[in-house]
Every structure is written in C-alpha cells, then in structure tokens.
Coordinates of C-alpha atoms and ligand atoms in Angstrom, one line a residue:
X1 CA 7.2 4.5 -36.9
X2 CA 6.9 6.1 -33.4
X3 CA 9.7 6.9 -31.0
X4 CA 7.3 5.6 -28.2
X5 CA 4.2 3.7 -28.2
X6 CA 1.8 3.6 -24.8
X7 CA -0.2 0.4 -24.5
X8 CA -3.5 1.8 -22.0
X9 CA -4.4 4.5 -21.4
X10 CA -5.5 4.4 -18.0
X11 CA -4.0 6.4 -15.1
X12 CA -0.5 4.8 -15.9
X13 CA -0.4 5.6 -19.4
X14 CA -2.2 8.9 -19.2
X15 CA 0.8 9.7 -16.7
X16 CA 3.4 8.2 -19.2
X17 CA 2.1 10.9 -22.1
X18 CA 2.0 13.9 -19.4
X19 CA 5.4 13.2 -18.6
X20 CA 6.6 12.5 -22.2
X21 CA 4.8 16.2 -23.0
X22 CA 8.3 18.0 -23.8
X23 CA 10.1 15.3 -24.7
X24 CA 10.0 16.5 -28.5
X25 CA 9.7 12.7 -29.3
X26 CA 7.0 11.4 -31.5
X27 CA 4.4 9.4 -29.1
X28 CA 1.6 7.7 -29.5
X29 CA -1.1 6.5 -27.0
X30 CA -3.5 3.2 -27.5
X31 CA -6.4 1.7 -25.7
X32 CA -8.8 -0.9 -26.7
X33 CA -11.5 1.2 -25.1
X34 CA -13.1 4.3 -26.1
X35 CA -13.4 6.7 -23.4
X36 CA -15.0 7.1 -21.1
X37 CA -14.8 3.8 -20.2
X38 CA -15.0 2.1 -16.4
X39 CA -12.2 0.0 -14.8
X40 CA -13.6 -2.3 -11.8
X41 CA -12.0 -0.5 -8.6
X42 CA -12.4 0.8 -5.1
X43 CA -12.4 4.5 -6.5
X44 CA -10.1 5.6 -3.9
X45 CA -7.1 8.1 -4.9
X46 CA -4.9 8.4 -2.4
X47 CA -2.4 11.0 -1.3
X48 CA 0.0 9.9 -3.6
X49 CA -1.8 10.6 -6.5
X50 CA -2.5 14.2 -5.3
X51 CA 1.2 14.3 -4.9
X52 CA 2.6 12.9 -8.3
X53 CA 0.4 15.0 -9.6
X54 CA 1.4 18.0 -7.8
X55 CA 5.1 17.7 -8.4
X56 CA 4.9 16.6 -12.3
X57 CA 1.7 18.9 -13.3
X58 CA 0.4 21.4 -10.7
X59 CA -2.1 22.5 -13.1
X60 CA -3.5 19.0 -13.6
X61 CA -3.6 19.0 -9.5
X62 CA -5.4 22.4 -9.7
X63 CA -7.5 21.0 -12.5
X64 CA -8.1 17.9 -10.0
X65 CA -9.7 20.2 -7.0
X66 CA -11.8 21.8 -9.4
X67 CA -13.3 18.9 -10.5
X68 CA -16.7 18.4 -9.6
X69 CA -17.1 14.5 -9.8
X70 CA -15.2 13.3 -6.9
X71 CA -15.7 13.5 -3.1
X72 CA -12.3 14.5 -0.6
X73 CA -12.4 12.0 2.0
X74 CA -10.2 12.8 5.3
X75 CA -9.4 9.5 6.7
X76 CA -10.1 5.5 7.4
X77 CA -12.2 4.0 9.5
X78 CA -11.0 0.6 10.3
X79 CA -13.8 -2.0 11.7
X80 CA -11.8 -4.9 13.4
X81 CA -12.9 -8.7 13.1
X82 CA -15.3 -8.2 16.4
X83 CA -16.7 -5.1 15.0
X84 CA -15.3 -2.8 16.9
X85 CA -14.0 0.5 14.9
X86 CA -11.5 3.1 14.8
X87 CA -11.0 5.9 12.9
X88 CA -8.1 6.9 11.9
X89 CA -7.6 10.6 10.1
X90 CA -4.6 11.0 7.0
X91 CA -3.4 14.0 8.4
X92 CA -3.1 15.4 12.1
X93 CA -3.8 18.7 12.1
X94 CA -6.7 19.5 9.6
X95 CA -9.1 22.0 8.4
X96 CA -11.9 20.5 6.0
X97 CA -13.5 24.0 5.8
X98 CA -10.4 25.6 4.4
X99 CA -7.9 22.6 2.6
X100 CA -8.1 20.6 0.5
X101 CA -8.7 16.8 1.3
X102 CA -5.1 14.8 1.2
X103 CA -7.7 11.6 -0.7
X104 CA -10.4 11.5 -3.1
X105 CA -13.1 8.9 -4.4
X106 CA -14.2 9.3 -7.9
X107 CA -15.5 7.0 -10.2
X108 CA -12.8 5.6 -12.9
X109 CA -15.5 6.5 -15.4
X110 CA -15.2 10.0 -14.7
X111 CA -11.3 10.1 -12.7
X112 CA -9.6 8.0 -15.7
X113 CA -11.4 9.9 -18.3
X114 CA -10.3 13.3 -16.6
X115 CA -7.1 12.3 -16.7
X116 CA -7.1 10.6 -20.1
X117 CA -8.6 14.7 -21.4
X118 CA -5.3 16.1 -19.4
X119 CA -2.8 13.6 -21.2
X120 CA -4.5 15.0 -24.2
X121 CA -4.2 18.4 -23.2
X122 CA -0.7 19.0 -21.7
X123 CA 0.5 17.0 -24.4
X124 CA 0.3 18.6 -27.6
X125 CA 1.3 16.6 -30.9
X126 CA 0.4 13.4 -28.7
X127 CA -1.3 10.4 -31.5
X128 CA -4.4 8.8 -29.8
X129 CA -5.7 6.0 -30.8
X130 CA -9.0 4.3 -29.3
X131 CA -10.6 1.2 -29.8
X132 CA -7.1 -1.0 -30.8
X133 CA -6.7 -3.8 -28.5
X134 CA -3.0 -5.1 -28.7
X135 CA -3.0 -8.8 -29.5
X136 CA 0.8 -9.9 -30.7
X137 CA 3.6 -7.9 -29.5
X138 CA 7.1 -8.7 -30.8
X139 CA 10.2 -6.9 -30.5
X140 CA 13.3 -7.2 -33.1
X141 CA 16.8 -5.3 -33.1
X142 CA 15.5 -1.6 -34.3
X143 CA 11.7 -2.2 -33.2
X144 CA 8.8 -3.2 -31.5
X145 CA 5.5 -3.9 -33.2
X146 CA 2.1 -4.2 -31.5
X147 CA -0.7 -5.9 -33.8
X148 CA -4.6 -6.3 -33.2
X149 CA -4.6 -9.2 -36.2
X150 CA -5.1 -6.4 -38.5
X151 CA -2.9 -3.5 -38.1
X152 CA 0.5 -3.4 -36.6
X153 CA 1.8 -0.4 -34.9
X154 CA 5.4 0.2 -34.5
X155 CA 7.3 2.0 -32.3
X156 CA 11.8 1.9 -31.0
X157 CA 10.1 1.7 -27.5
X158 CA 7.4 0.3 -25.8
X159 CA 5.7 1.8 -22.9
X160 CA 3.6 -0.6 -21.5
X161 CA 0.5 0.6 -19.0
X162 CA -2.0 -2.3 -20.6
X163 CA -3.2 -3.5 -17.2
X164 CA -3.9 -6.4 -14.9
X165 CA -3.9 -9.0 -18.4
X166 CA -1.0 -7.3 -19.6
X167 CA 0.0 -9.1 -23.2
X168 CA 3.6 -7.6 -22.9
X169 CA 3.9 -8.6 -19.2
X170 CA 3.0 -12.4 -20.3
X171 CA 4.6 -11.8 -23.8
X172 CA 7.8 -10.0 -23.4
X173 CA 8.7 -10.1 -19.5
X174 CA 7.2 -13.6 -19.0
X175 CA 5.3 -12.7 -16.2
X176 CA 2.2 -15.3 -15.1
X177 CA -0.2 -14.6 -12.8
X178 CA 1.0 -16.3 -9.3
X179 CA -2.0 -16.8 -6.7
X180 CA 0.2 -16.2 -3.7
X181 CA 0.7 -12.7 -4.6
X182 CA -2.8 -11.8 -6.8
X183 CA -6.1 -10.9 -5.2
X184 CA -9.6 -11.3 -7.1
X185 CA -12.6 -8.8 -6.0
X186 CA -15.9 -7.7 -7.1
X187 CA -17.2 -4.4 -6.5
X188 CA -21.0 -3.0 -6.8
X189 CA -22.4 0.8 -6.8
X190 CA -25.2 1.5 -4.6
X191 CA -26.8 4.1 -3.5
X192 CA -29.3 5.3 -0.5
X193 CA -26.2 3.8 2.2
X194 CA -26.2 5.6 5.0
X195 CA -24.5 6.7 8.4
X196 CA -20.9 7.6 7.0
X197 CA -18.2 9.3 8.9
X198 CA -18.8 13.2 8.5
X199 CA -15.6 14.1 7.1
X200 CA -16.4 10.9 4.4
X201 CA -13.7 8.7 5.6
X202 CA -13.2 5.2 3.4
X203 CA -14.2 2.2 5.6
X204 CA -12.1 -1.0 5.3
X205 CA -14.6 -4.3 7.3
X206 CA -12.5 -7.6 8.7
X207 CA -14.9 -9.1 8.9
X208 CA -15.1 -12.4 11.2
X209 CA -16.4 -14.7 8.8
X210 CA -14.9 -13.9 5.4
X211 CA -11.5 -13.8 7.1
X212 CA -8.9 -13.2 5.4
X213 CA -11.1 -11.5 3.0
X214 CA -11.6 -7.4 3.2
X215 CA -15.4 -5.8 2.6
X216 CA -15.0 -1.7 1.9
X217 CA -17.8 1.1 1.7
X218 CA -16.3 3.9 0.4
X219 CA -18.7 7.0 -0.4
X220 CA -19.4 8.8 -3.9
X221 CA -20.5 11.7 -4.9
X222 CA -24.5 12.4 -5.0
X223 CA -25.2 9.8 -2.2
X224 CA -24.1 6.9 -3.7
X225 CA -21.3 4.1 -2.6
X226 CA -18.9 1.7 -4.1
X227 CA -18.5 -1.4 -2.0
X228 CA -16.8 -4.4 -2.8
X229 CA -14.8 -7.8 -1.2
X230 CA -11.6 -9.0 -1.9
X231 CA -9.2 -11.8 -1.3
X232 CA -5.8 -13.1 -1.6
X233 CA -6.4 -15.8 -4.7
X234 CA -4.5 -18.5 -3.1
X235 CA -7.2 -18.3 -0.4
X236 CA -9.9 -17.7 -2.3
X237 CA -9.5 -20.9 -4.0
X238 CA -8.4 -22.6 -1.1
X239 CA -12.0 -21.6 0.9
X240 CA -14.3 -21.4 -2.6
X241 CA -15.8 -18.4 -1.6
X242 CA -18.5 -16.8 -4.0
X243 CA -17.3 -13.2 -3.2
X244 CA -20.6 -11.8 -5.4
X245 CA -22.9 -14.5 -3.3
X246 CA -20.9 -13.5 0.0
X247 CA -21.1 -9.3 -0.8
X248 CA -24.7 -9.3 -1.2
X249 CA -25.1 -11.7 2.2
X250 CA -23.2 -9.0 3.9
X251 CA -25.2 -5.9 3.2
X252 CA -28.4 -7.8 3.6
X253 CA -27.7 -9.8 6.9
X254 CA -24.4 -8.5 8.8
X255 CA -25.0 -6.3 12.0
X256 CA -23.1 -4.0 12.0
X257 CA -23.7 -2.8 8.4
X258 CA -27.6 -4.2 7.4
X259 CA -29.3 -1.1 8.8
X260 CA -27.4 1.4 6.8
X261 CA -27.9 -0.7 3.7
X262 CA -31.6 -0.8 4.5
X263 CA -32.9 1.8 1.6
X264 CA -30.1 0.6 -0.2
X265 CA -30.4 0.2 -4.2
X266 CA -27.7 -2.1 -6.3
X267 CA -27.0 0.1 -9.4
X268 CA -26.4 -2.4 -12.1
X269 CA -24.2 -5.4 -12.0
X270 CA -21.6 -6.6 -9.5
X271 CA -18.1 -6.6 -11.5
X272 CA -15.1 -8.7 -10.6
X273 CA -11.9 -7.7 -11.5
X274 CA -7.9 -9.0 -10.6
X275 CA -5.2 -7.2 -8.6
X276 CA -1.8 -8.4 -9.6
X277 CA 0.1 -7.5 -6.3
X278 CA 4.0 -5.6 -5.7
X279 CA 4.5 -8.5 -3.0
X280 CA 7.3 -10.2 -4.7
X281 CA 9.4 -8.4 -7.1
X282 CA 9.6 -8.9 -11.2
X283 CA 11.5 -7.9 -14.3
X284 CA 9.5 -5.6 -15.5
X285 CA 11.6 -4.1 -18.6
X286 CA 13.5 -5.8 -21.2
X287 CA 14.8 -4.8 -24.9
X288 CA 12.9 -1.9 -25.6
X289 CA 10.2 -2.1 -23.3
X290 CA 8.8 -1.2 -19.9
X291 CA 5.8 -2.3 -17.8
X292 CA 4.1 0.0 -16.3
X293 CA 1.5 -0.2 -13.0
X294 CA -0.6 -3.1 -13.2
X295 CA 0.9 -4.6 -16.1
X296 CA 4.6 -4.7 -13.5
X297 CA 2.3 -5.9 -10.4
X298 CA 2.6 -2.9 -8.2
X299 CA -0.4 -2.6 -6.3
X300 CA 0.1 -2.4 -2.7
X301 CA -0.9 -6.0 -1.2
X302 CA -2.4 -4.4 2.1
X303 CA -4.6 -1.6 1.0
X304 CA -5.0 -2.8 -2.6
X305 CA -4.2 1.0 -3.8
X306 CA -2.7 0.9 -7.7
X307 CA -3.6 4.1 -9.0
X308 CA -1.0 6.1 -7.3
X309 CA 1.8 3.4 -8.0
X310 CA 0.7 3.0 -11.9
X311 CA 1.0 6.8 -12.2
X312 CA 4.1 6.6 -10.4
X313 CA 5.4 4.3 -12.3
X314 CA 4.3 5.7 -15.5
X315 CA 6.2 9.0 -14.1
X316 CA 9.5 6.9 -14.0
X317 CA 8.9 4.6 -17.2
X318 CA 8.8 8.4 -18.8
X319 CA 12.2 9.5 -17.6
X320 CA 13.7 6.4 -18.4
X321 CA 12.4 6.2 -21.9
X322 CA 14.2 10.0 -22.8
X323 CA 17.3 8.7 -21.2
X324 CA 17.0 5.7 -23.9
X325 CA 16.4 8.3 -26.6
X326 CA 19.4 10.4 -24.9
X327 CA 22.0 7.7 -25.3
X328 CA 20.5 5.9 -28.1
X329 CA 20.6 2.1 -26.0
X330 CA 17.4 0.7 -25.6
X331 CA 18.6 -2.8 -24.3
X332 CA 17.5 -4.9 -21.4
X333 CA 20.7 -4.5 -19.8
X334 CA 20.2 -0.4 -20.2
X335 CA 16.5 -0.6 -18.8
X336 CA 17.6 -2.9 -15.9
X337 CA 17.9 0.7 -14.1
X338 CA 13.8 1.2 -14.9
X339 CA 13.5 -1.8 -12.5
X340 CA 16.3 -0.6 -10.0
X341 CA 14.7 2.9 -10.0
X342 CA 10.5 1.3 -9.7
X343 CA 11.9 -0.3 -6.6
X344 CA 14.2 2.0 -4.8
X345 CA 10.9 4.1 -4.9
X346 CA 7.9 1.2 -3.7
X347 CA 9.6 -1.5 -2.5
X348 CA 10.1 -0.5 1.0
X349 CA 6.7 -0.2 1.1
X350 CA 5.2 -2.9 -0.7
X351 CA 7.2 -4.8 1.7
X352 CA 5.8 -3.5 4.4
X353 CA 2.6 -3.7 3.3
X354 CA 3.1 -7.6 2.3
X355 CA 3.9 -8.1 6.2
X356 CA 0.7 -6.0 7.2
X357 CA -1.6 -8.1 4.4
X358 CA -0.5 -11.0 7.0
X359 CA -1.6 -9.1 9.9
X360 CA -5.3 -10.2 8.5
X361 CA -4.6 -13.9 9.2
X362 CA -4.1 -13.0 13.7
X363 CA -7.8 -11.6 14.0
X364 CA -7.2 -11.3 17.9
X365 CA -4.0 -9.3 17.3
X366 CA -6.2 -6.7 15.1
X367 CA -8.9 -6.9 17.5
X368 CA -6.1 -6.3 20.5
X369 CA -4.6 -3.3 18.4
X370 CA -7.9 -1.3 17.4
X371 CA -9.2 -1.7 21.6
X372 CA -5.8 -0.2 22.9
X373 CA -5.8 2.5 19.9
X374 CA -9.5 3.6 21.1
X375 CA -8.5 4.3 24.3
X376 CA -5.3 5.9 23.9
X377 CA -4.8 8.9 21.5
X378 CA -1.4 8.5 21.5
X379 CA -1.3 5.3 19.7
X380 CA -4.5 6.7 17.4
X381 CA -2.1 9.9 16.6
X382 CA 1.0 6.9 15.8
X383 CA -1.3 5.3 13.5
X384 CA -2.4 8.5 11.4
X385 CA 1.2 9.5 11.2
X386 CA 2.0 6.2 9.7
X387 CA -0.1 7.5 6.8
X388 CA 2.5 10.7 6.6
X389 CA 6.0 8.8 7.2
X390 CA 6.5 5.3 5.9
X391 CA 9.9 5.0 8.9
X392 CA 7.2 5.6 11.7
X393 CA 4.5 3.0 9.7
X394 CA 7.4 0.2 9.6
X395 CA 6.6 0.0 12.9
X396 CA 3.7 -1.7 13.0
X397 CA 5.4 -4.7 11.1
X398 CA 7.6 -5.0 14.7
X399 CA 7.5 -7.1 17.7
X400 CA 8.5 -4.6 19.7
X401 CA 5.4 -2.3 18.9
X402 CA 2.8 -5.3 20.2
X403 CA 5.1 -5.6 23.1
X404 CA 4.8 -2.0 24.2
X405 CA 1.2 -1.7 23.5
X406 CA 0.5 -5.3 25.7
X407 CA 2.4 -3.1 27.8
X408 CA 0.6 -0.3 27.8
X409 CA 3.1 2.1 26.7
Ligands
FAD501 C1 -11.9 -4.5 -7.3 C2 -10.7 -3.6 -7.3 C3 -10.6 -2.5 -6.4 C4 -9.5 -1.6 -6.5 N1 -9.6 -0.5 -5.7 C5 -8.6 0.4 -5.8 C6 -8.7 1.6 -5.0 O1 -9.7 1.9 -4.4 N2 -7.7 2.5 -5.2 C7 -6.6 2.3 -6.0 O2 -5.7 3.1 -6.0 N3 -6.5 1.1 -6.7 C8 -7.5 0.2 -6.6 N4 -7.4 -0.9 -7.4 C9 -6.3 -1.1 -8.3 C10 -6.4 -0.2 -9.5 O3 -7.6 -0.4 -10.2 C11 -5.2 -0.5 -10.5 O4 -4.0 -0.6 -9.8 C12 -5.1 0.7 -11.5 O5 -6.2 0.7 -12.4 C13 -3.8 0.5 -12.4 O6 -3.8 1.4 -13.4 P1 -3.1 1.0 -14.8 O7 -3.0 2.3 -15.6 O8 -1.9 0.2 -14.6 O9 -4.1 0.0 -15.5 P2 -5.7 0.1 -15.9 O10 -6.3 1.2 -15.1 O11 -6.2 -1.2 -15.9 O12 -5.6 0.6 -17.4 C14 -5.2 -0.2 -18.4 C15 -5.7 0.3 -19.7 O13 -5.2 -0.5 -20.8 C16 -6.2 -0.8 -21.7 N5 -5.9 -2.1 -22.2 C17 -5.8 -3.3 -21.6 N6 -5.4 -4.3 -22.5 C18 -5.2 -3.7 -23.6 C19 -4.8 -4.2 -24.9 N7 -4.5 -5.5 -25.1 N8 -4.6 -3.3 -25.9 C20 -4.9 -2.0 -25.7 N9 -5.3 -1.5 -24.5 C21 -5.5 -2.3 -23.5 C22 -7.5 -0.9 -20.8 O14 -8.6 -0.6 -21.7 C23 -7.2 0.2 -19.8 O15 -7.7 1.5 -20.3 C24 -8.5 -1.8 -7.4 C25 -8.5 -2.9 -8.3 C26 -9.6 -3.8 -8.3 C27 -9.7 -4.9 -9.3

C-alpha cells in the first residue's frame, strides 16, 4: 500500500510529486497516458506558473528558461467586438533583450512532459506508473483503492489531479458537470500565420458574431500557432454553434484576421476539449481525498487559464496531505481546511473573473473601454497593472470605473 497515490499526471499532479519530494512518504504517480502525451489547450503559461514554480523549485524555473520548446510572450492584445485592438503589456517597465518573459506558450506535448521529467527528477523514490486509467475508486476506514477492472492500487490518501472527467470528482466529491459554469472549445495548430505582435503577445478576438464566444491566436515556436474558440456551455447549447465549423469560417472569411491566415496550413485535426470553470465553488476533498486543478473546477472563467491554478492547487493539496500524515486524521472534516485554504488563495479572483466573463455579454461597453484605453495611456498603464495587482484589477468589475472613464478621467 502507498501513503499517497496521484491520479494524472499532468501539471497538477507533476506539481503534487515535486512538492511531496521530501516528504519521506511512500508516493506513487498514475496516468492513463504514456508520455509524452498532448492535452487540448491554449498553450499559454502564465505568470503564475513561472511563479509557483519559482517559489517551490527555482531549479525547475531555471530548468523552464532553458528550455528550448516554448516561446516568452510579453503581453495581450485584446481585439474588441468592432475590431478595434489594444495591447496591453504584463509588465510596465520591461526589457525583452535582457529578462526573462513574465508568460510562455509551449505545447502541452512538450510543457506537460517537461514537467512530468522534473516530478521524476526532483523526486527520487517517486513510483510511476503509465498507461493505468483509474475506473472504480472507493474509499473505506484505513484506505482508498483505485482500480482499472484489473488491478487495484491502494493508497491511505488520494491525491486527485485526473482532469476535466475526473472519476473521483463524480465518484467521491459528487461533482457533475453544470453548463452554467463549464465552457467547451476546440483548438487547431497551424502554421505559416502571420503579422503577430513583435514582442509575441497572445491575442484574445470578441468577435461580433460568435458573441459570447472568444477566438485566440496565440504563437508557437518555429512559426507555428495554436488557435482555437470557446464558449460558456450553457450558451453554446442555447445558440447550437458548430465551434469546429465556426473556427475554420473565421480564419477563412473574417477581416480582420483572413489575410494573415492566407499561407496558413491546418496541422492535423481540430480537437475539442471541456473547461470545468472556478465560477461557483465545490467540495473538493472528502475522507481521504483531494481534488486537485481541473478535477476541483479551478480554471479561471475569464481567461480560461488552468495550468497555473492546477499547479497551485497541486502545491496546496501537497501541504495538506503531510499535515494528514503529521497528525494521523485523514477525515473530511480534517481536509475541510484543503478547501478553506484552495479558496482563501483563488477565490477572490475567480470571482472577479466570473464578473469579467459577463463583461462579454455588453459588446458596446468593451468596445467603449478598448476606444478610451487607446487614447489614454493612463488607463492602458491601469489595465497592465491589473495583470500585477489583483486590488487594482477588481476595479474593472466597478461602476465607478465606467463612470470615470465616460467621464474622461
Ligand atoms: C481548449 C482549451 C484551451 C485551454 N487553454 C489554456 C491556456 O491557454 N492556458 C491555461 O493555463 N489553461 C488552459 N486551459 C485549461 C488547462 O488545459 C487545464 O486547466 C489544465 O490542463 C489542468 O491541469 P490538470 O493537471 O488539472 O489536468 P490535465 O492537464 O487534464 O491532466 C490530467 C491528467 O490525468 C490523466 N487522467 C485522466 N483521467 C484519468 C484516469 N481515469 N486515470 C488515470 N489518469 C487519468 C490524463 O491523462 C492527464 O495526464 C485550456 C483548456 C482547454 C480545454
């Protein structure tokens, strides 16, 4: 038996087994997949994965820069529903010849495997097991046991990092997916786009007619691009849009973006995946378990970001399991402060976020906020500082805010 079995091994669980690297316990990691393996996604690593890792594993950071298959990106550029666009840099005061960039894209193939190599790494002693894909998972007084209808592993805790189709989110915590708070999207790979920002900002498209959907271009490395479209569930049932039919309309026929896809090649197929969003909260632990990342719905409802929030997560499910192991009490009622602790870190901002995802629904208010913001630096330099400070972002979800800029002040 194991003191701690990880379900996944993606950036949540990776971080889970980094974390657990001194705990002297006896931990074991599983994933269905063999790696490297890809996960549908955007690509984009934020700041806060360049900070987790910083603070929990500077060499992993270090290891990070070094990396050759990812590209630093410095910023946003944000095209309103009329098309209009503004760019808006993460940090204020930058230096691309000499920093580093505060974000990243890199392919999960190559990011999640990178980090899968590092959990393998920094954690010596750690079991890994690929290809078992977790079917039954049952918990009893003294243990938990995971099955794939053949084996059964067993562990005194479960650490649970197994994704958007979690089977210990729907069999232990109960959790169902709720349209109202779960996106769908599909993304592509391309290559030959052109006319990105120089500094390789990540562009975010309202566009008019697939309101409130989102369209992104994000650059690659080696020329290439991950694009894809999005939407709330709820509304994508609601207006039966073909987001695979509607992404390829886009880059063949929209203005604003049909030139640049002009030499444009699809590389293989366009894959669809779910976001379970951190727009309401759950229970995400219970006896002798936690949920981490997607598998506890924590991706940010505005910007659809996860990978920073499952590593996060993964960071705190890690603490919270040595405490268990500390005192001996794996109960619900013990791991109630996993939960307490998940969102006394995200929930301000998932909050926030939720009010900004709404934002998309008042097309004339974006279109209103991007016009003032190009021709007033001091609301462009407010918005790139939201990006540093979350107080000075909580702004934006204000009346007060509109009021001053309809103001002109
Ligand atoms: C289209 C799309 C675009 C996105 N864009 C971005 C973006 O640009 N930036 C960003 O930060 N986030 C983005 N996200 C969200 C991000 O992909 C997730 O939040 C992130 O992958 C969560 O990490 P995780 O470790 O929780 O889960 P995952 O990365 O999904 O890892 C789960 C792991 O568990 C394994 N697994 C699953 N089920 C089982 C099982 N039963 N048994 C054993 N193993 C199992 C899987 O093989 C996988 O390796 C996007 C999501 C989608 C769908």
């Amino acid at each position: 038996m194991y003191d701690i079995l990880i379900l996944g091994a993606g950036p949540g669980g990776a971080t889970a087994a980094i974390a657990l690297a001194t705990s002297g316990l006896k931990v074991a990691m599983v994933d269905k997949a063999t790696f490297p393996r890809d996960k549908v996604c955007g690509d984009a690593l934020s700041g806060k994965v360049v900070s987790l890792l910083k603070y929990l594993s500077p060499e992993s950071l270090q290891q990070l820069y070094d990396f050759p298959e990812k590209l630093g990106s410095w910023g946003i550029r944000f095209f309103a529903p009329n098309g209009e666009a503004l760019d808006v840099p993460f940090k204020s005061a930058r230096n691309p010849q000499m920093e580093h960039a505060p974000g990243f894209i890199s392919r999960r193939m190559d990011f999640d495997d990178f980090l899968f190599k590092e959990a393998k790494r920094q954690h010596v002693g750690l079991e890994v097991l690929e290809g078992f894909q977790g079917k039954k998972v049952v918990v009893d007084t003294n243990k938990v046991m995971v099955s794939d209808g053949q084996k059964e592993l067993t562990a005194k805790l479960l650490l649970a990092a197994d994704g958007a189709h979690s089977i210990a989110a729907k069999q232990l915590a109960g959790i169902t997916m709720d349209r109202a708070h779960h996106s769908a999207a599909v993304r592509a790979y391309y290559t030959g786009v052109t006319d990105f920002h120089e500094e390789d900002f990540i562009e975010l498209h309202f566009l008019k007619d697939l309101l409130p959907g989102y369209f992104w271009v994000f650059p690659l490395p080696n020329g290439s691009a991950n694009v894809g479209l999005g939407m709330l569930s709820k509304d994508l049932r609601r207006t039966k849009t073909d987001l695979r039919a509607n992404l390829q309309k886009v880059v063949a026929t929209h203005p604003a973006l049909k030139h640049r896809f002009k030499d444009a090649q699809l590389e293989g197929v366009i894959s669809g995946f779910g976001l379970p969003l951190g727009s309401k909260k759950r229970e995400i632990s219970g006896d002798r378990f936690m949920l981490i990342g997607d598998a506890a719905s924590l991706i940010d409802p505005f910007s659809g970001e996860g990978i920073g929030n499952a590593m996060i997560s993964g960071r705190i499910a890690a603490q919270h399991a040595m405490k268990c192991f500390e005192t001996g009490d794996f109960s619900a009622e013990f791991l109630k402060t996993y939960d307490e602790a998940i969102y006394k870190k995200l929930w301000a901002e998932l909050n926030l976020s939720h009010k900004m995802q709404r934002l998309v629904n008042f097309p004339s208010l974006f279109n209103f906020v991007v016009r003032r913001a190009n021709r007033n630096s001091a609301i462009r330099d407010l918005l790139t500082m939201m990006f540093e400070e979350l107080d000075i972002r909580k702004e934006l979800s204000k009346p007060s805010f509109y009021w001053r800029l309809i103001r002109g002040r």
